[in-house]
Tab-separated table of C-alpha atoms in Angstrom:
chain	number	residue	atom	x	y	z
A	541	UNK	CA	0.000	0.000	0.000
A	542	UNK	CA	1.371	3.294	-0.553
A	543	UNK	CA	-0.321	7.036	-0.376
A	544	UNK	CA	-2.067	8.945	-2.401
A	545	UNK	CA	-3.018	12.405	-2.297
A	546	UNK	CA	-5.697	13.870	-4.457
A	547	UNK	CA	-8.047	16.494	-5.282
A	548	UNK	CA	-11.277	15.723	-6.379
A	549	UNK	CA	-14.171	17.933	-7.076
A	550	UNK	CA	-12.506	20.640	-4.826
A	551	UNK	CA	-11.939	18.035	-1.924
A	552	UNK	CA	-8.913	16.809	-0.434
A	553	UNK	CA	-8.113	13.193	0.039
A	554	UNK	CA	-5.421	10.977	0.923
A	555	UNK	CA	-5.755	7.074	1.028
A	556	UNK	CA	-3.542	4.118	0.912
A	557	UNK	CA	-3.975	2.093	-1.802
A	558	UNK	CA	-1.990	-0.335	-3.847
A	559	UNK	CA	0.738	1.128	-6.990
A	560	UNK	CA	-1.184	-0.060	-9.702
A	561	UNK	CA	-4.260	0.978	-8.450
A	562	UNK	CA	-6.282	3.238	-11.392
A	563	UNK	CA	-8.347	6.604	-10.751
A	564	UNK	CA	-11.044	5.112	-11.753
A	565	UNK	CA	-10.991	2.031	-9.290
A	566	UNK	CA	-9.778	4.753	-6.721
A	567	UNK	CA	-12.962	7.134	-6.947
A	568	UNK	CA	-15.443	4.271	-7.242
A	569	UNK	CA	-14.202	1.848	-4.384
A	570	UNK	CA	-12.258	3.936	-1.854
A	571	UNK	CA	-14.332	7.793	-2.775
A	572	UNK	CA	-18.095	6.296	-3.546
A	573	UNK	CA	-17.749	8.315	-6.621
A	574	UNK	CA	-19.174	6.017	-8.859
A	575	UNK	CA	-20.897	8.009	-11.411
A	576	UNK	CA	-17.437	7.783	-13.025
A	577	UNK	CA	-18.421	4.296	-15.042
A	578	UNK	CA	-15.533	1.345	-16.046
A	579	UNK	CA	-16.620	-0.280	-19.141
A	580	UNK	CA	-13.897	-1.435	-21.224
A	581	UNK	CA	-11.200	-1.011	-18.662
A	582	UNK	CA	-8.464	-0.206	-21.101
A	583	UNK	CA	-8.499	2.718	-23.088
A	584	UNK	CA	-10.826	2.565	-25.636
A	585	UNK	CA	-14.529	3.572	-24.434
A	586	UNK	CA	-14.522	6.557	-22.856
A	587	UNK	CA	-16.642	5.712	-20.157
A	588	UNK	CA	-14.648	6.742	-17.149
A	589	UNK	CA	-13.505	10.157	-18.897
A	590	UNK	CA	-12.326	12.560	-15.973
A	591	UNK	CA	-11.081	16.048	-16.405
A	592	UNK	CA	-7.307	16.333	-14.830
A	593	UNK	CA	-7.044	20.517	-14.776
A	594	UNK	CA	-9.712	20.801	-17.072
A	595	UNK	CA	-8.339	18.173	-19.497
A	596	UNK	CA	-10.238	15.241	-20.241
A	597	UNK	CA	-8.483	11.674	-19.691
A	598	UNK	CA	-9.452	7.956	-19.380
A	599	UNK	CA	-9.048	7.472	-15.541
A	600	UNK	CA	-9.084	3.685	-15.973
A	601	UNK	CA	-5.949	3.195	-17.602
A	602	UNK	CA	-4.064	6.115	-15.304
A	603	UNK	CA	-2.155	5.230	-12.378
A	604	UNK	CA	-3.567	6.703	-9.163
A	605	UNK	CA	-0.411	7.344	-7.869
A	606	UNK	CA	0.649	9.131	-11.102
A	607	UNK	CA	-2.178	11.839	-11.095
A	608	UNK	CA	-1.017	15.603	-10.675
A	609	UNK	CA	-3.878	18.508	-10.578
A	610	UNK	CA	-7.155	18.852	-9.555
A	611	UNK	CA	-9.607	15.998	-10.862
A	612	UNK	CA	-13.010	16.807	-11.787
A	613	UNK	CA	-15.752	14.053	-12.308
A	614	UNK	CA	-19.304	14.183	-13.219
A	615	UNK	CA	-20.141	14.669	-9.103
A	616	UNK	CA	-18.294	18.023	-9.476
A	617	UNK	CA	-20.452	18.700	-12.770
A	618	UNK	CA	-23.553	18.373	-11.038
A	619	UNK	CA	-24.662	21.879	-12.028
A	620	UNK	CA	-23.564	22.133	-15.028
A	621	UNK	CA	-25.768	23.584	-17.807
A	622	UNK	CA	-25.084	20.303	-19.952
A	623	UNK	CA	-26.871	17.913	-17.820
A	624	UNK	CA	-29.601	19.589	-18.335
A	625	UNK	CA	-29.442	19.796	-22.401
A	626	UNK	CA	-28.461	15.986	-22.225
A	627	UNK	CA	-32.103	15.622	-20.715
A	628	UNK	CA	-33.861	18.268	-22.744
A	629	UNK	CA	-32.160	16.763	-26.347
A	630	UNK	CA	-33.349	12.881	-24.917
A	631	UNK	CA	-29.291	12.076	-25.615
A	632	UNK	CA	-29.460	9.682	-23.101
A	633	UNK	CA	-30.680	5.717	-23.543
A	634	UNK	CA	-29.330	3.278	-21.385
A	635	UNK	CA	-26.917	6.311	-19.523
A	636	UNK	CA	-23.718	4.129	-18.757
A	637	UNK	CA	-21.578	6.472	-21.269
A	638	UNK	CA	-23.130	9.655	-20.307
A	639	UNK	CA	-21.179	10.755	-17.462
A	640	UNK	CA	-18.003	10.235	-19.535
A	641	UNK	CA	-19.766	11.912	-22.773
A	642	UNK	CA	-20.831	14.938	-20.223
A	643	UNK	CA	-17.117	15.259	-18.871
A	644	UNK	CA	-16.015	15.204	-22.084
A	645	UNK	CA	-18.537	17.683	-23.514
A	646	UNK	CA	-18.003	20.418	-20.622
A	647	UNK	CA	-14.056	20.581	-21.343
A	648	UNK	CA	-14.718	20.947	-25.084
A	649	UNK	CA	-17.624	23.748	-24.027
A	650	UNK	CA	-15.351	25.340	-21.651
A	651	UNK	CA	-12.220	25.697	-24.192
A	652	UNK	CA	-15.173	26.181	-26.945
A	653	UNK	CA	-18.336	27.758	-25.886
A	654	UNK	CA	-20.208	27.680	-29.950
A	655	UNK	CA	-18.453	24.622	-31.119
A	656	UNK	CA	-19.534	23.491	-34.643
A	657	UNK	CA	-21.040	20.265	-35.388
A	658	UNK	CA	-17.737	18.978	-36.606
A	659	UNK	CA	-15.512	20.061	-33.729
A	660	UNK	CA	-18.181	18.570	-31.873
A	661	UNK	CA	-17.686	15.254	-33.745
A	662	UNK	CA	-13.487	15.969	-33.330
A	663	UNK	CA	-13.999	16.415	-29.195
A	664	UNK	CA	-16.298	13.990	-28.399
A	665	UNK	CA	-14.490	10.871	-30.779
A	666	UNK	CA	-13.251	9.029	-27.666
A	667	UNK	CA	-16.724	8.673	-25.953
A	668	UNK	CA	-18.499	5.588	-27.501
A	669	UNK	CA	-22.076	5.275	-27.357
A	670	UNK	CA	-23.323	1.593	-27.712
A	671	UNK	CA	-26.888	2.879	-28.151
A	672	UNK	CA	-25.844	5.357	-30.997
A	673	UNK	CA	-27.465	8.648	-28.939
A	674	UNK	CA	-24.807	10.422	-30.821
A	675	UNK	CA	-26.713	12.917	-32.730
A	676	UNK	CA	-28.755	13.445	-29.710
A	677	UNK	CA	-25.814	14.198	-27.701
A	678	UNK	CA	-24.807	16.811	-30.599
A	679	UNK	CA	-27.762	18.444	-30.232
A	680	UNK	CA	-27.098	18.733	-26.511
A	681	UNK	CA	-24.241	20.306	-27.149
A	682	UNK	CA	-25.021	22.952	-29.455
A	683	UNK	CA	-27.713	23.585	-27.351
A	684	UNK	CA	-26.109	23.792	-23.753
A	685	UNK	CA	-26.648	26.986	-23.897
A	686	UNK	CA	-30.246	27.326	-24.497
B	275	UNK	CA	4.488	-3.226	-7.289
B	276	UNK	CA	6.815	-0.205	-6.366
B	277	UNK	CA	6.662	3.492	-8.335
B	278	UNK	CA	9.719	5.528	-8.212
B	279	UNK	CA	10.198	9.155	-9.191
B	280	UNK	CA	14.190	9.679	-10.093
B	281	UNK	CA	15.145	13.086	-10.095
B	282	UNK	CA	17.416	12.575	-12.584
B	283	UNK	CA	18.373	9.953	-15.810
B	284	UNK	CA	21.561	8.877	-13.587
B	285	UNK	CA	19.617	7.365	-11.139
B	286	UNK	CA	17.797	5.450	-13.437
B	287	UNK	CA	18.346	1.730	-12.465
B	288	UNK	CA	15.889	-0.577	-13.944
B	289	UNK	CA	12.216	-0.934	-13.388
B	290	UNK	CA	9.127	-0.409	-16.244
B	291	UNK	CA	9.152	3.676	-17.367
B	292	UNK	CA	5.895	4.820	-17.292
B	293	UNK	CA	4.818	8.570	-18.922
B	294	UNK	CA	1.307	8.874	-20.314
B	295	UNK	CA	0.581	5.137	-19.041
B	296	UNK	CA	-1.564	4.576	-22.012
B	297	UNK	CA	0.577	1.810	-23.253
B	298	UNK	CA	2.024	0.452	-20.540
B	299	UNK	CA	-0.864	0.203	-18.176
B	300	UNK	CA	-3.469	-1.625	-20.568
B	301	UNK	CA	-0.404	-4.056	-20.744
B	302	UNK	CA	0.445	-4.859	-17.030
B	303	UNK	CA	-3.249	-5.280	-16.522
B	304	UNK	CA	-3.125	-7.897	-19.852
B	305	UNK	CA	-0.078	-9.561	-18.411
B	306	UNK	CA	2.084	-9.340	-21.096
B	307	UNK	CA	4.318	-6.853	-19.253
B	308	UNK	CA	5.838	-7.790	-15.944
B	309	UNK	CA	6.896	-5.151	-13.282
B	310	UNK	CA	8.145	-5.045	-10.288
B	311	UNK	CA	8.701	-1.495	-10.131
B	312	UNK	CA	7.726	1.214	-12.118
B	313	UNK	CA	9.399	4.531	-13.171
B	314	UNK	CA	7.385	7.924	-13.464
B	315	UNK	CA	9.784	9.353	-16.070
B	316	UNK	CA	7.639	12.691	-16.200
B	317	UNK	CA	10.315	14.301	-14.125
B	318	UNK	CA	13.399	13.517	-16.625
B	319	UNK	CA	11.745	13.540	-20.147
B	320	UNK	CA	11.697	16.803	-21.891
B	321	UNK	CA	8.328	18.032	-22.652
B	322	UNK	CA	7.755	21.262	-25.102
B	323	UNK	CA	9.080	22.246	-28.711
B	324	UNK	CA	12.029	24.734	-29.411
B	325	UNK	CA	13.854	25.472	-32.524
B	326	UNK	CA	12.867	21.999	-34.384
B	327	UNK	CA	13.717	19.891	-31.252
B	328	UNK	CA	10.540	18.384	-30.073
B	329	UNK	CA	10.810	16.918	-26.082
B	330	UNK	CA	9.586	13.081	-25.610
B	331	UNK	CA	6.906	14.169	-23.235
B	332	UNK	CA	5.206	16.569	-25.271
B	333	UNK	CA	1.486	14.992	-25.423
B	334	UNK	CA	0.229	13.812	-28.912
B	335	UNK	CA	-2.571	17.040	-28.059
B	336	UNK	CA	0.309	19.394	-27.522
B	337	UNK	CA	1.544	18.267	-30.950
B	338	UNK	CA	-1.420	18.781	-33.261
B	339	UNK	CA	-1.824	21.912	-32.342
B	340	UNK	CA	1.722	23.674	-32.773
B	341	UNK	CA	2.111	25.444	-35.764
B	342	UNK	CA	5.897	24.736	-36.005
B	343	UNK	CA	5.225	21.247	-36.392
B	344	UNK	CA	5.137	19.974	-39.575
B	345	UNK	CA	1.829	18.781	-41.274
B	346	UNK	CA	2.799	15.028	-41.114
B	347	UNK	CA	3.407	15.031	-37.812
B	348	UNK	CA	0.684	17.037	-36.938
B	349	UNK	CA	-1.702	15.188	-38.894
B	350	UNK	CA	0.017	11.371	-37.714
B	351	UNK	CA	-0.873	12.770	-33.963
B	352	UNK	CA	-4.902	14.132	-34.881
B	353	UNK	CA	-5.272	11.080	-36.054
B	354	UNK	CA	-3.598	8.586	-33.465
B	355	UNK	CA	-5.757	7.943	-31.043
B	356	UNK	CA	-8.966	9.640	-28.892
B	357	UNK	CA	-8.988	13.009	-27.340
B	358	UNK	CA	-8.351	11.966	-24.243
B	359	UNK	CA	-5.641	9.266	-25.239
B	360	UNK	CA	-3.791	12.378	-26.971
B	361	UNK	CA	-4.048	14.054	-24.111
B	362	UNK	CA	-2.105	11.548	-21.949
B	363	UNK	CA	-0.033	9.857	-24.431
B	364	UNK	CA	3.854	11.531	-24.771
B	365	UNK	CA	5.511	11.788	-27.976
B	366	UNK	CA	7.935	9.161	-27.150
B	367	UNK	CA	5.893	6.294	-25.610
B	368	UNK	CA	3.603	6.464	-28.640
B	369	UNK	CA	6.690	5.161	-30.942
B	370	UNK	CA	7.631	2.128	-28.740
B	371	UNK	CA	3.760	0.670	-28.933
B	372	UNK	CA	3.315	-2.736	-29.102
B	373	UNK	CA	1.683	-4.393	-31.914
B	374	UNK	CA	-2.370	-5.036	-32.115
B	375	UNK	CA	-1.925	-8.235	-33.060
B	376	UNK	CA	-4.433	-9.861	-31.537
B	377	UNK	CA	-2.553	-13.084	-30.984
B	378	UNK	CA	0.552	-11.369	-29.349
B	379	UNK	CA	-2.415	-9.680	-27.085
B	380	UNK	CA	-3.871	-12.405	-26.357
B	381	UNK	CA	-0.926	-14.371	-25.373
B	382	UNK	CA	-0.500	-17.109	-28.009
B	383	UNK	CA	3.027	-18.827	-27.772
B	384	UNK	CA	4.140	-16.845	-30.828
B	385	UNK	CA	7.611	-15.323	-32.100
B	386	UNK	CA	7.236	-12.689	-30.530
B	387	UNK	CA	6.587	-14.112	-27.351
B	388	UNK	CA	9.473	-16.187	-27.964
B	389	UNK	CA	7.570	-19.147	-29.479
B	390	UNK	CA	8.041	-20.800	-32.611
B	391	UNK	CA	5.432	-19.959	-35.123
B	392	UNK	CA	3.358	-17.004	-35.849
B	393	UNK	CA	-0.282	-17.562	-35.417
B	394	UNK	CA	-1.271	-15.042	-38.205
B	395	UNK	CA	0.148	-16.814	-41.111
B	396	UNK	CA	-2.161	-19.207	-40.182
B	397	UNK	CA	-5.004	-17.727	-39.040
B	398	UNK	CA	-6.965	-14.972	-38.773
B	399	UNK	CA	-4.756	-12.158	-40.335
B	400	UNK	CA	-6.920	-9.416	-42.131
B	401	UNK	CA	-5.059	-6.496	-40.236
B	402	UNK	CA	-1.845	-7.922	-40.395
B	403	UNK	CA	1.637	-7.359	-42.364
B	404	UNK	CA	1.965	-7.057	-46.325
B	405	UNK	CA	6.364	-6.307	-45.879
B	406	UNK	CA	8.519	-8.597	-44.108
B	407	UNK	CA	6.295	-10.365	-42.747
B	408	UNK	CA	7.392	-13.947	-43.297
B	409	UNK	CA	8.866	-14.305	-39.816
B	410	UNK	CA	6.118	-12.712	-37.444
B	411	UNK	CA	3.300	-10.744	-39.482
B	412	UNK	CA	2.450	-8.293	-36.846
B	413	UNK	CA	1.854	-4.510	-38.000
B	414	UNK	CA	3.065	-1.498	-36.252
B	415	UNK	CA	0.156	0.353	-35.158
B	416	UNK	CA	2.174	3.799	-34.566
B	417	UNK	CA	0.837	6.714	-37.193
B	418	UNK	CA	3.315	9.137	-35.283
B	419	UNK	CA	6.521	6.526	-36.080
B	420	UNK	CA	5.487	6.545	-39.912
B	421	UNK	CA	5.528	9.985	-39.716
B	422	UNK	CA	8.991	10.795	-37.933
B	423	UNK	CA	10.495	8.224	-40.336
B	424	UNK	CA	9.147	10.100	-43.130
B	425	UNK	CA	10.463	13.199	-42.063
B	426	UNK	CA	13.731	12.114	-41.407
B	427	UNK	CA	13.860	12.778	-37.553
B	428	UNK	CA	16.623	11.826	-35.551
B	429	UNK	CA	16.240	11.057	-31.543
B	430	UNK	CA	18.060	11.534	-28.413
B	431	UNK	CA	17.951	8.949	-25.793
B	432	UNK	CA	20.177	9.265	-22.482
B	433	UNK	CA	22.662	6.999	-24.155
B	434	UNK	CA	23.290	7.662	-27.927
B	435	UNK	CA	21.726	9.720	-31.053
B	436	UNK	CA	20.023	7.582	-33.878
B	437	UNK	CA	17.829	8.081	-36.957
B	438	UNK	CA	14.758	6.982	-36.222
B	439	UNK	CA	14.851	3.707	-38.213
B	440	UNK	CA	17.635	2.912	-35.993
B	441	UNK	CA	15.337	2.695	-33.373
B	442	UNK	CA	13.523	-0.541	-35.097
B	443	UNK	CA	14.237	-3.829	-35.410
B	444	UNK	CA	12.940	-6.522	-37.401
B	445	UNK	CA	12.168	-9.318	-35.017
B	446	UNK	CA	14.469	-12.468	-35.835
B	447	UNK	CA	15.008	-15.970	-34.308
B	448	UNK	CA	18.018	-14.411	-32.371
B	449	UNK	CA	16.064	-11.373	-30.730
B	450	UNK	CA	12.161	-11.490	-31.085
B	451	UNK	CA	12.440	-7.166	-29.938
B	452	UNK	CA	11.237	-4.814	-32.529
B	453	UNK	CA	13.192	-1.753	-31.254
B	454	UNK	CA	17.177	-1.449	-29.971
B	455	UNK	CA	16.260	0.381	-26.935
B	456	UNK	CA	18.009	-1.126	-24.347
B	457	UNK	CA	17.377	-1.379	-20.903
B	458	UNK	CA	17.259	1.667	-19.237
B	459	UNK	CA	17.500	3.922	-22.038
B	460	UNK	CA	15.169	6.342	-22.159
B	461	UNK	CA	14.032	8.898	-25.643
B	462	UNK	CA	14.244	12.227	-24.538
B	463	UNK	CA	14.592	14.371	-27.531
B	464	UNK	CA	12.691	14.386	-31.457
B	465	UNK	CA	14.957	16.576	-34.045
B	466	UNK	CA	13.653	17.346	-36.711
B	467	UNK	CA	15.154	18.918	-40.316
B	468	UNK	CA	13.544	21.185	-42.424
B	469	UNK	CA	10.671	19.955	-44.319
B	470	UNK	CA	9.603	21.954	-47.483
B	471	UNK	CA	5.839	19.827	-47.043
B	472	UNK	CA	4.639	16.845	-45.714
B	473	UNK	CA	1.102	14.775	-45.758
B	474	UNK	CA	-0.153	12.096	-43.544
B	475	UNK	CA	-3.098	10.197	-44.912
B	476	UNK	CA	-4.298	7.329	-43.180
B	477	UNK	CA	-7.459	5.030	-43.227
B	478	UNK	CA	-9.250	3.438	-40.741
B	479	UNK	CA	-12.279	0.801	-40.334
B	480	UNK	CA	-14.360	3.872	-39.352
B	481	UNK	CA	-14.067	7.516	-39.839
B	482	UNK	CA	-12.922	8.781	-36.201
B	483	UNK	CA	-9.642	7.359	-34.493
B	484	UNK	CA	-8.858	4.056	-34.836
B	485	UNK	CA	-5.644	2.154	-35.536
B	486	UNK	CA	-4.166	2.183	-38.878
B	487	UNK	CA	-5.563	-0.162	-41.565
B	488	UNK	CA	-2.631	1.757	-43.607
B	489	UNK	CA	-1.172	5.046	-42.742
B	490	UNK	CA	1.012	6.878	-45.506
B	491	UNK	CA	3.440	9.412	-44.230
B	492	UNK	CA	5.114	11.883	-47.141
B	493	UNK	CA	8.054	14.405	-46.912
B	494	UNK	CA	10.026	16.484	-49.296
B	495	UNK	CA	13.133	17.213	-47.127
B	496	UNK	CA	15.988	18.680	-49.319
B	497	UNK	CA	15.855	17.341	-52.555
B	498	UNK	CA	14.341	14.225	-51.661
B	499	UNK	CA	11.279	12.690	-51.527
B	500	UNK	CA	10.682	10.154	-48.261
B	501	UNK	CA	7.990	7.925	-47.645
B	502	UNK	CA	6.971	5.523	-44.884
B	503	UNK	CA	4.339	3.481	-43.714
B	504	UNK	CA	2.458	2.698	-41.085
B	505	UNK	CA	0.176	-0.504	-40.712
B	506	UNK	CA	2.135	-3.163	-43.234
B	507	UNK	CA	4.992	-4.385	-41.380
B	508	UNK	CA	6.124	-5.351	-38.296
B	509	UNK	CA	8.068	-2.343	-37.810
B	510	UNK	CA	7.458	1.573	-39.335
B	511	UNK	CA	7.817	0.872	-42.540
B	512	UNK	CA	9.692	3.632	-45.404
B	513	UNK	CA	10.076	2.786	-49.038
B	514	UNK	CA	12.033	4.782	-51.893
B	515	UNK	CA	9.578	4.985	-54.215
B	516	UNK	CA	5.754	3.838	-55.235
B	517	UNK	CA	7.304	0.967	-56.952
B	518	UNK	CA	8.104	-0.331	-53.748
B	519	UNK	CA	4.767	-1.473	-53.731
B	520	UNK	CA	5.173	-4.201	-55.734
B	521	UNK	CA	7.358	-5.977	-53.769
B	522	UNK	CA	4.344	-7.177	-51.296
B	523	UNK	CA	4.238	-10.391	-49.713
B	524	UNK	CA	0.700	-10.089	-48.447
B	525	UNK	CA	-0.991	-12.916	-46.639
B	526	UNK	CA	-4.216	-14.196	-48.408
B	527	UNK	CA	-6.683	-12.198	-46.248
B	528	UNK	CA	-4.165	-9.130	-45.835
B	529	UNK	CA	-4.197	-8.560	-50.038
B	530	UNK	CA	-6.615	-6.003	-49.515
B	531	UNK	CA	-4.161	-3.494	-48.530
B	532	UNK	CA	-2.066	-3.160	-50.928
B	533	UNK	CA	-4.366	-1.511	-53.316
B	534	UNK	CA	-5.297	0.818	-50.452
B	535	UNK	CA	-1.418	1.698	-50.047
B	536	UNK	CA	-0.861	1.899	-53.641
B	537	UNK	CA	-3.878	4.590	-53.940
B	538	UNK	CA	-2.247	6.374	-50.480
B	539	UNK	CA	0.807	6.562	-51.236
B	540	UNK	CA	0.027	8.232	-55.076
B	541	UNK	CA	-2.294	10.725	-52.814
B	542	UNK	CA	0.356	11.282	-50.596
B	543	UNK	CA	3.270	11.867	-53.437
B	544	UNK	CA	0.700	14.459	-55.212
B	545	UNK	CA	0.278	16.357	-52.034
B	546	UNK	CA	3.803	16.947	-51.580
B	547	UNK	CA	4.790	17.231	-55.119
């Protein structure tokens, strides 16, 4: 076991757990954040997208002990506008990539308040949607600000 | 598991270096790398771009957008992988990816596991090797490699310079490795020369990010003319000239792409011409 000191959602934490531990497996098992969602577990889906200093990354393939800056997950995105155009645009069907897809879509919102439907397409490549919500998640996005 | 943090290249003494941990993570978790300890090499890469000398660390992200950078490069990183892979993944890890052949992942007894046949001759080989590929018929999956070969980029590493094609190795019966890092040798530094233009053009089995079917990396450096591939060997792949081509040794379900390169790499020339 070794320590770990992090910052999530504007708290402070600092747990033992063991080097080779993942964010992802950190928020979920040892913070109760489990809105953060591990589908593929290696890099592919998108699922457990967190924002490290703004910057969206795949917290099930990063080291816990490796992280440096403040992590934000979809807990600390509670009140974001975006959840709210997710549900107004229906860009939701089972839900198990949203929180990823709404991490992903408030960094590229925040760096990009008017994107266009193809930067949109750019940003948001690394969240997979099994259901295929995508161009209902678009719409959410050039919406948010509705 | 241990992580160390060495405050300097001296101090490094074995263990698994770990940047992005895009690579190496997914593999640990696979089993098909061992550590004992691991090395956060964050501290001792160099990250950032000055004067045509691009550090290691600087993310794939960093890359795509820097105007110095030249289009192939540029375009080879857009292109790699997701958003938020880009954003993790250093310029240096990317070129010493494993293969995605899906035997090697899955931990068939072949070559390149030290075994003593390759699975993919055999079997199921549609996204596999159409060059060298009579001893193990992987495919290098890096986009960024076929690039920096193209260009005619030259790395520093803690221990030596090289060209970059230095840095690969066809596997052999002798050494089944497909680079000539060694053990605790670490790339720290991407040089580049001056490029007068250079494409990437790559294509996928969809339309956003996905590993190359065939990526086609083009430079006019000087008065040359360089090209290299990514996707049809088991190693970054250059060739002199679109004649190349017809040297091909493509398994019977990898024939496929060699129209696909042929029609890249003409695209490719024209863009540069």
């Amino acid at each position: 076991m070794s320590e770990v000191r992090l910052t999530v959602n504007g708290g402070e934490h600092v747990i033992d757990v063991p080097v080779g531990a993942s964010l992802a497996h950190v928020l979920r098992e040892e913070l109760g954040l489990t809105g953060t969602k591990i589908a593929c577990n290696e890099g592919h889906c998108g699922a457990c997208t967190v924002q490290i200093d703004g910057v969206p990354r795949l917290s099930c393939i990063m080291l816990a002990h490796t992280v440096e800056g403040e992590v934000t997950t979809i807990e600390g995105l509670r009140e974001h506008p975006l959840v709210d155009a997710f549900v107004r645009a229906d860009a939701v069907q089972c839900g198990f990539c949203t929180p990823g897809q709404v991490v992903s879509a408030a960094a590229l919102v925040a760096a990009n308040p008017e994107p266009t439907r193809e930067e949109i397409r750019h940003a948001m490549a690394g969240n997979i949607c099994r259901c295929g919500t995508y161009p209902k998640i678009e719409e959410a996005i050039l919406s948010w600000q509705d | 598991m241990e992580l160390l943090r060495p405050s300097s290249v001296e101090e490094l003494d074995g263990g698994v270096p770990v940047h992005g941990g895009t690579e190496v993570v997914p593999l640990l978790r696979e089993g098909l790398l061992a550590a004992e300890t691991l090395v956060d090499v964050r501290g001792l890469v160099p990250r950032g771009t000055r004067d045509g000398v691009i550090g290691a660390g600087t993310t794939l992200a960093e890359l795509e957008v820097d105007p110095s950078i030249p289009s192939a490069l540029r375009e080879a990183c857009r292109l790699a992988a997701s958003p938020q892979l880009r954003n993790m993944g250093s310029l240096g890890g990317n070129l010493l990816q494993a293969t995605r052949c899906w035997y090697w992942r899955l931990g068939y007894p072949c070559r390149l596991h030290g075994g003593d046949r390759c699975h993919a001759r055999d079997g199921e080989h549609r996204e596999h090797a159409i060059f060298a590929n009579g001893f193990c018929a992987s495919a290098h999956p890096s986009d960024v490699a076929a690039a920096l070969v193209a260009l005619g980029a030259r790395l520093r590493t803690n221990r030596r310079e090289l060209a970059i094609e230095e840095l690969y190795r066809l596997p052999d019966e002798d050494d089944r490795r497909t680079t000539t890092l060694e053990d605790g040798e670490l790339i720290l530094e991407v040089e580049l020369p001056s490029v007068q233009a250079s494409v990437y053009l790559k294509a996928m089995d969809r339309r956003r990010w996905s590993f190359p079917q065939v990526g086609v990396a083009a430079a006019r450096v000087g008065s040359e003319t360089r090209i290299a591939l990514a996707g049809v060997a088991p190693i970054p792949w250059r060739i002199e000239s679109a004649e190349d081509l017809d040297k091909v040794t493509p398994l019977p379900r990898t024939e496929w792409k060699v129209p696909l390169a042929q029609a890249l790499v003409r695209r490719a020339l024209a863009a540069v011409d």
